Short mmCIF file of C-alpha atoms in Angstrom, two decimals:
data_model
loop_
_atom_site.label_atom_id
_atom_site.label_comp_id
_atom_site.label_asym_id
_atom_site.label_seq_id
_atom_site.Cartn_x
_atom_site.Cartn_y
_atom_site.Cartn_z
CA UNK A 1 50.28 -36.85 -13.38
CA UNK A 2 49.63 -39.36 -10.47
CA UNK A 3 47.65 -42.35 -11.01
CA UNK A 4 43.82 -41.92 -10.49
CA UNK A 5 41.74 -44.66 -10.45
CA UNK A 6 38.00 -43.72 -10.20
CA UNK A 7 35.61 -44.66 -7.10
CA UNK A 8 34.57 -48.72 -6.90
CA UNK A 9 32.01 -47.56 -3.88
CA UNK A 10 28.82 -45.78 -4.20
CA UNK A 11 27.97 -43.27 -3.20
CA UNK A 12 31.39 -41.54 -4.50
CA UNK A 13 32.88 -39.86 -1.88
CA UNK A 14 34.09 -37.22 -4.22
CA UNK A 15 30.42 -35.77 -4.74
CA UNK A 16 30.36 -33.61 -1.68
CA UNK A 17 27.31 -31.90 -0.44
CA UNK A 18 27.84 -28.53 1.36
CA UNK A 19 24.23 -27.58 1.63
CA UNK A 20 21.18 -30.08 2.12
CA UNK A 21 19.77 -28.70 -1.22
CA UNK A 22 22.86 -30.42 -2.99
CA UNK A 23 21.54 -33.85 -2.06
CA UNK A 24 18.80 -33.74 -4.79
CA UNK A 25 20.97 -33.58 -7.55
CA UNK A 26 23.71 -35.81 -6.32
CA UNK A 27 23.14 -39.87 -7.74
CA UNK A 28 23.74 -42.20 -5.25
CA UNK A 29 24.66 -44.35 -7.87
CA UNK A 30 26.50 -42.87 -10.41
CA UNK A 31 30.35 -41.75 -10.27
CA UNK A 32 32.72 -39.49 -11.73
CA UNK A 33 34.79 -41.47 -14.52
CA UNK A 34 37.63 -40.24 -16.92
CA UNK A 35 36.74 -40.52 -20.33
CA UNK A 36 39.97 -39.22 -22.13
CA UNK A 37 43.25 -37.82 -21.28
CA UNK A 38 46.78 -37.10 -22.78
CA UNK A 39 45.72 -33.04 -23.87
CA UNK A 40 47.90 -30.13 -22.04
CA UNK A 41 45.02 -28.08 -21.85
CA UNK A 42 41.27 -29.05 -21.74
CA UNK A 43 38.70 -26.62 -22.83
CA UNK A 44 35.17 -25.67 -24.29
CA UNK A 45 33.06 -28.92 -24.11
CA UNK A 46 30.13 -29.63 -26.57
CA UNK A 47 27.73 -32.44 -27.01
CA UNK A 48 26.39 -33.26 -30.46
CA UNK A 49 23.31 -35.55 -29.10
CA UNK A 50 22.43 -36.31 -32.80
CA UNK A 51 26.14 -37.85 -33.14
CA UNK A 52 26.45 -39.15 -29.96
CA UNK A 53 29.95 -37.46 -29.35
CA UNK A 54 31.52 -35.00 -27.41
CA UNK A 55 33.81 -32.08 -28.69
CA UNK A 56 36.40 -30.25 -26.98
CA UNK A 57 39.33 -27.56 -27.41
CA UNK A 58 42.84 -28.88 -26.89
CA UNK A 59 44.25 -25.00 -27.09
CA UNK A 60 47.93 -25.27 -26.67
CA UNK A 61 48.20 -28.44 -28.89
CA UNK A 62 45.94 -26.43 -31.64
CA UNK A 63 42.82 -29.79 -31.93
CA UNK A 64 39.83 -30.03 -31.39
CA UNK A 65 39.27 -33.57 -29.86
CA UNK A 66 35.99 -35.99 -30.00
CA UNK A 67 34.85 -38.58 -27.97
CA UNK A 68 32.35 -41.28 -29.31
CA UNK A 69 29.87 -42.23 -26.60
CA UNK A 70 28.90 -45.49 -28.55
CA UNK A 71 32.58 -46.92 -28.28
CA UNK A 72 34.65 -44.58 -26.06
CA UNK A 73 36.90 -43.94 -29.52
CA UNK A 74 38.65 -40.64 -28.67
CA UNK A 75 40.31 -39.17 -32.10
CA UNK A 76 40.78 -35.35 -33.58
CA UNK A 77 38.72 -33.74 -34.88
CA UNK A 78 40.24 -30.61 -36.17
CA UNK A 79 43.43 -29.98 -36.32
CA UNK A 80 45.37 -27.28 -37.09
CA UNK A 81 42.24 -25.50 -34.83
CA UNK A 82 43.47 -22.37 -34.90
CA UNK A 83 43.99 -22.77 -31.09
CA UNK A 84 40.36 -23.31 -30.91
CA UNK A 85 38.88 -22.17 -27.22
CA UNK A 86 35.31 -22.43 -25.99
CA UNK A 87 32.41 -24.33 -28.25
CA UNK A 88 28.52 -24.58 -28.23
CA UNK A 89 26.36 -25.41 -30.68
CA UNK A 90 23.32 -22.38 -32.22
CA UNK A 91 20.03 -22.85 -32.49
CA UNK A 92 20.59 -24.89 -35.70
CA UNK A 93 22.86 -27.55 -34.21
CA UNK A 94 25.58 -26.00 -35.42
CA UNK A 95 29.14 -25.83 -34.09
CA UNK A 96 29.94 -22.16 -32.57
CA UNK A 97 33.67 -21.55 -32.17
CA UNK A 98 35.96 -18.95 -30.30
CA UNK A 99 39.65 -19.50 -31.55
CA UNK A 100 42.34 -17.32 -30.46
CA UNK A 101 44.64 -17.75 -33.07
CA UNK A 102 42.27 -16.03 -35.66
CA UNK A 103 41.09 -14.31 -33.11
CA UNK A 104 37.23 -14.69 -34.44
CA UNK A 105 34.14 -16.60 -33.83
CA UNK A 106 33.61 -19.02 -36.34
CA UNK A 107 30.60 -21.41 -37.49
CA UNK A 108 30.94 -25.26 -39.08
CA UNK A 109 28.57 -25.72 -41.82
CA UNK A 110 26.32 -28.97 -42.48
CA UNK A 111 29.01 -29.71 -44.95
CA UNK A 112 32.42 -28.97 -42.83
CA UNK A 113 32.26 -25.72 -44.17
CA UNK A 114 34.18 -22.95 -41.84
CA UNK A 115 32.47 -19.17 -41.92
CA UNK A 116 33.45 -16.35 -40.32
CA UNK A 117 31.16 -14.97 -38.19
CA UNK A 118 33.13 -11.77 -36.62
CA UNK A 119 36.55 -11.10 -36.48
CA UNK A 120 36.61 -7.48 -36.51
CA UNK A 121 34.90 -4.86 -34.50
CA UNK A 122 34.76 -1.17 -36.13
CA UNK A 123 37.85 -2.16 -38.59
CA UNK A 124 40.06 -3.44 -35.19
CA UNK A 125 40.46 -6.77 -34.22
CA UNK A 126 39.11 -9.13 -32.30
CA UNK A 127 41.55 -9.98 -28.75
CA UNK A 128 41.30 -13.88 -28.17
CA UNK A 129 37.44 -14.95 -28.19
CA UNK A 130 37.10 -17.13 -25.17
CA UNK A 131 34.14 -18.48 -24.25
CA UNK A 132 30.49 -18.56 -26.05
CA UNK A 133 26.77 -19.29 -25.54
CA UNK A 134 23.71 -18.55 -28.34
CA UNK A 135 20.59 -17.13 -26.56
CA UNK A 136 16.74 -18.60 -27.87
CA UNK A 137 16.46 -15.95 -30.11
CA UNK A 138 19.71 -17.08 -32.30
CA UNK A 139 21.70 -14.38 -30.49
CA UNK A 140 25.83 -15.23 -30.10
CA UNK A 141 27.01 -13.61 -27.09
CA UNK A 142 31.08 -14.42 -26.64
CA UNK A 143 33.78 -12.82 -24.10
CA UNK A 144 37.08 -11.44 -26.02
CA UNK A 145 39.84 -11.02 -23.46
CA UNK A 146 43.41 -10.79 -24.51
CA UNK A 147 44.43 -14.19 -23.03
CA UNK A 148 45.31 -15.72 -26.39
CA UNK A 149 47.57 -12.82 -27.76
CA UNK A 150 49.51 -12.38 -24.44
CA UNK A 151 51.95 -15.37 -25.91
CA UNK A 152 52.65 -18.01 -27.87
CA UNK A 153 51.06 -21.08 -26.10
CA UNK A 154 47.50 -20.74 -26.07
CA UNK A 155 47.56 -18.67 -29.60
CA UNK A 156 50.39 -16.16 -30.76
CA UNK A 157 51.54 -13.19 -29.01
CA UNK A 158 50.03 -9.91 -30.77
CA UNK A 159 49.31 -6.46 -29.95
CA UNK A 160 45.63 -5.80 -28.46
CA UNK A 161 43.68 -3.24 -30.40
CA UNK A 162 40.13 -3.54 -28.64
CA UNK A 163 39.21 -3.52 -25.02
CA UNK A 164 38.56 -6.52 -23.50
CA UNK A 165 34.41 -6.51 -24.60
CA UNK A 166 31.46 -9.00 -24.47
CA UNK A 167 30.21 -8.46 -27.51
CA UNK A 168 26.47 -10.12 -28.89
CA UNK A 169 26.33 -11.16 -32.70
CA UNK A 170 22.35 -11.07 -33.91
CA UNK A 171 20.83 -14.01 -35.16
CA UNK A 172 18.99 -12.67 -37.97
CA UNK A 173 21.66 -9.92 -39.54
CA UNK A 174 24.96 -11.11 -38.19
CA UNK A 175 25.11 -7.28 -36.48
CA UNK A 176 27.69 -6.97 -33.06
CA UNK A 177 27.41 -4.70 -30.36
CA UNK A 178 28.97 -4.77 -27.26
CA UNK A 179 26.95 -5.76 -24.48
CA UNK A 180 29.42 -5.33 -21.63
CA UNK A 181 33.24 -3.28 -21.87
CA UNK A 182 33.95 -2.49 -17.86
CA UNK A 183 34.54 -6.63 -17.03
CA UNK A 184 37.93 -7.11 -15.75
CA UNK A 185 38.87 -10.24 -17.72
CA UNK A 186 35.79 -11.37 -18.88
CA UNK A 187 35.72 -15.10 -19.30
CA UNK A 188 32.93 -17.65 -18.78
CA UNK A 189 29.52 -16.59 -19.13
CA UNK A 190 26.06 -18.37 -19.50
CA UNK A 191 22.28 -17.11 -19.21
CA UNK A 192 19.82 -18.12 -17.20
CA UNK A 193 16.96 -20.46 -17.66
CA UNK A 194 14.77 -17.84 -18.24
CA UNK A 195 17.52 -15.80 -20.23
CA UNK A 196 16.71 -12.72 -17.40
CA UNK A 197 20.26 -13.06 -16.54
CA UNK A 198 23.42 -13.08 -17.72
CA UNK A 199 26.11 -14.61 -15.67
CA UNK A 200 29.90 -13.86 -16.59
CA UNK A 201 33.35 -14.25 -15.00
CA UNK A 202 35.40 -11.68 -14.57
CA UNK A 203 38.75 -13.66 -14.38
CA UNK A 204 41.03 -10.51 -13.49
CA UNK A 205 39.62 -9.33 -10.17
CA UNK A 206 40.87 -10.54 -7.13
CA UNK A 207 39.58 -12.52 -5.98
CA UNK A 208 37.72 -13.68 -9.11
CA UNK A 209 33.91 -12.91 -9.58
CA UNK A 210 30.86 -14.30 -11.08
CA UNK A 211 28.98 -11.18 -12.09
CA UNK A 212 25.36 -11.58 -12.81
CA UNK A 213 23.76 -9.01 -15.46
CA UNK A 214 20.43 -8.16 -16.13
CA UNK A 215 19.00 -8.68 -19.69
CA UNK A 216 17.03 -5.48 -20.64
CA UNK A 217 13.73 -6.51 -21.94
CA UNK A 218 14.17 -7.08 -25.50
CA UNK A 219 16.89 -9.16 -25.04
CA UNK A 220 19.38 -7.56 -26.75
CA UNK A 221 20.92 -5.30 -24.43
CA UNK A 222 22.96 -5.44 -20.57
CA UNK A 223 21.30 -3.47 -17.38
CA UNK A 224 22.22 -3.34 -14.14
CA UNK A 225 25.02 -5.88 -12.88
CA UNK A 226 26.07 -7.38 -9.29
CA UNK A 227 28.80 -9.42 -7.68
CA UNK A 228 26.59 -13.03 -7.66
CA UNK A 229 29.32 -14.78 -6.46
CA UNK A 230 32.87 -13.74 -4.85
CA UNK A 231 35.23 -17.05 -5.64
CA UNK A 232 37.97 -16.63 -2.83
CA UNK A 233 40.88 -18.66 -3.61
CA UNK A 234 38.51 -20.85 -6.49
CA UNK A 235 39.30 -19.88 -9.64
CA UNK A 236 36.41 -19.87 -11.47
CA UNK A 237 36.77 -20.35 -15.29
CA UNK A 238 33.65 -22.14 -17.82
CA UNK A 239 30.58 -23.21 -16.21
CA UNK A 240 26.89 -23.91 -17.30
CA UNK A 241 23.55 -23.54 -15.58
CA UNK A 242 21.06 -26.52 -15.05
CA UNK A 243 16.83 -26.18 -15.47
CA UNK A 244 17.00 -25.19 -11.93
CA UNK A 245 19.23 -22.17 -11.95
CA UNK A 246 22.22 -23.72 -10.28
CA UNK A 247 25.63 -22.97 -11.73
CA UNK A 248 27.80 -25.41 -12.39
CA UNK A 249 31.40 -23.62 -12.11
CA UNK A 250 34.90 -25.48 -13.01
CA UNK A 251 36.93 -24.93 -10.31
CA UNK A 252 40.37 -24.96 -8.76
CA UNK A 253 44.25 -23.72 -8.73
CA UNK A 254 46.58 -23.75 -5.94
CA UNK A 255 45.09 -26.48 -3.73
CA UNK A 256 43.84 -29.60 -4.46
CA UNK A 257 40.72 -29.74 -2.37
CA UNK A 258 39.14 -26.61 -4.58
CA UNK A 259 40.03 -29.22 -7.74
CA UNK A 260 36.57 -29.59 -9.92
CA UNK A 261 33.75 -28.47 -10.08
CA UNK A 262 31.56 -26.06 -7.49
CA UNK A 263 28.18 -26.21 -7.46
CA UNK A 264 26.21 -22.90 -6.35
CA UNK A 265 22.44 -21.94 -6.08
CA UNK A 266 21.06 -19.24 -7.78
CA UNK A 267 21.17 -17.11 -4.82
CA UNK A 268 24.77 -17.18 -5.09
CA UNK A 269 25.58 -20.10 -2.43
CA UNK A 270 27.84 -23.21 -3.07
CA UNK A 271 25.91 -26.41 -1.98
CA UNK A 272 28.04 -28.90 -3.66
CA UNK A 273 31.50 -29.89 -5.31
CA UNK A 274 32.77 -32.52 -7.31
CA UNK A 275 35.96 -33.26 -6.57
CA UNK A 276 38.87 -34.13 -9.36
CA UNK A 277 42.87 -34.74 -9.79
CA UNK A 278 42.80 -31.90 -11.84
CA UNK A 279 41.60 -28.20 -12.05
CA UNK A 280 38.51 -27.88 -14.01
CA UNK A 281 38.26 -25.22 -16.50
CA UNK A 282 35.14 -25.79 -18.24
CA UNK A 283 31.61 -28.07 -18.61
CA UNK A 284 28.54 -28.92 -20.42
CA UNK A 285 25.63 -31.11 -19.84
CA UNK A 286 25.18 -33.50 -22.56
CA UNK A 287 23.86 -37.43 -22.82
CA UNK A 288 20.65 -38.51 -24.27
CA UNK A 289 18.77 -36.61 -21.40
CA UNK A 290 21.56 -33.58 -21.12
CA UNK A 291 21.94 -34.94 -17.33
CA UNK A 292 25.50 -36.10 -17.90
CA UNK A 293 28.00 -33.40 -16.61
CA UNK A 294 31.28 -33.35 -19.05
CA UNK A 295 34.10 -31.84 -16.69
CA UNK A 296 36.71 -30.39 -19.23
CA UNK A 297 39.92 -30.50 -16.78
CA UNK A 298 43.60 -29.62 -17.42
CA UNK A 299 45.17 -32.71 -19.24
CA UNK A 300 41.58 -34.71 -19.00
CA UNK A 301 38.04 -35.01 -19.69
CA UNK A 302 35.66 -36.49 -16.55
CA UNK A 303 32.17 -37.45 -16.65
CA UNK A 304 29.50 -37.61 -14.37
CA UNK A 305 25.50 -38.11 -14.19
CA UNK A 306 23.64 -36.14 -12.39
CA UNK A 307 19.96 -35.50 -11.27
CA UNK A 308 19.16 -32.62 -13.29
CA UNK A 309 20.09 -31.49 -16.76
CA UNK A 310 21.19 -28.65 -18.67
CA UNK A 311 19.95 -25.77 -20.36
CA UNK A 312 19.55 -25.39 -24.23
CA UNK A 313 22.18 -23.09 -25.99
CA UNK A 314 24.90 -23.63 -23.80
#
């Protein structure tokens, strides 16, 4: 990896607004900084405010890593993770956890405690859960492609028995149902503020999409769906959504001007990008005031305030 050395001039240059809208969120004084590097590959933020820390998935080296906003201490957290993939946190504050190498969804007690919270569906397995969010009612909603089973890096190679599904686990009797089973490769997803919407990437069409759902009325359930946003040669992976509806996509692959994070409106149009050495793959919003953008990317983790700040559950 080349040397990076982070901006010394406000504003940073590597904010870049594409739309006037963009220029409300963007800090004039505040820059993108790396907080930890050294992983092969970067996934599945999570801020524990109450700890002051930050979690993340380290899949092909099987951790779970922490950083300690207090003292910058990075260290691991988990490890053997059982190539551990995309975290959030339920309703509860506690930690939600696709891992392909069990190829379940898995919740961490108060007391370190590991249960299982689906591995089967209808007596078949579970693919490679990938990415997760928990709706306001206590809802789990998680994406299960294949990705983690299709070798031995990111999980071990095994033979898929269920279709690539987003499935929804209910908060009150632990119940799944598949929400979604026609997503080519379905990857990142995250709801809207007012949970209306569902918003998931569907990583296998070419180019990739972000597909935007609508949330039947009682909330359990998947309606109509639309192409929200059509990537081009981005590669759109993890991404959350901010109190205004903005998506917040990691970004990149191929050429190192899409390298980041792309920032699109909730009509569907990009207004801003961060710019980083390294693709991003995933994000979350976390500091005292959740308006500190975590940028999980390749071999590193970035940082960045912003003027805005997330949504819960993500």
């Amino acid at each position: 990896m080349t040397m990076w050395e982070p901006s010394q001039r406000y504003p940073d240059p590597a904010i870049r607004v594409l739309r006037p809208e963009f220029e409300h969120y963007r800090l004039p004084l505040a820059a993108v900084e790396r907080l930890a590097t050294g992983c092969r590959w970067a996934e599945g933020p999570v801020w524990f405010g109450d700890g002051r820390y930050l979690l993340w998935s380290d899949v092909p080296n099987n951790r779970i890593m922490k950083w300690e906003e207090e003292t910058g201490a990075v260290s691991t957290f988990r490890s053997p993770s059982t190539f551990a993939n995309g975290n959030t946190r339920d309703r509860q504050g506690r930690l939600i956890t696709c891992e392909h190498g069990g190829r379940r969804v898995t919740r961490t007690e108060y007391d370190g405690s590991i249960t299982v919270l689906l591995d089967r569906f209808e007596g078949k397995r579970l693919n490679s859960p990938n990415d997760v969010v928990v709706k306001s009612d206590g809802s789990i909603w998680f994406t299960d492609p294949p990705f983690g089973i299709i070798g031995h890096y990111q999980g071990s190679a095994a033979e898929q028995e269920l279709p690539a599904n987003i499935y929804r686990i209910d908060g009150a009797t632990g119940q799944a149902t598949v929400v979604a089973a026609d997503v080519n490769g379905p990857n990142g997803l995250a709801f809207s503020p007012d949970e209306k919407q569902l918003y998931v990437i569907e990583s296998r069409a070419r180019p990739r999409n972000i597909l935007a759902f609508d949330v039947e009325a009682d909330g359990t359930r998947l309606g109509a769906r639309r192409v929200l946003i059509e990537a081009g040669p981005g590669t759109p992976d993890g991404f959350r959504v901010d109190v205004h509806g903005n998506l917040w996509c990691g970004w990149g692959m191929g050429d190192e001007e899409l390298d980041g994070v792309r920032i699109f409106s909730p009509a569907g149009e990009a207004i801003g990008h961060i710019a980083l050495p390294e693709r991003c793959a995933n994000l979350c919003f976390g500091g005292p005031a959740r308006n500190r953008l975590f940028m999980a990317s390749c071999r590193s983790i970035y940082s960045l305030y912003v003027n805005t700040q997330g949504v819960s559950g993500g």
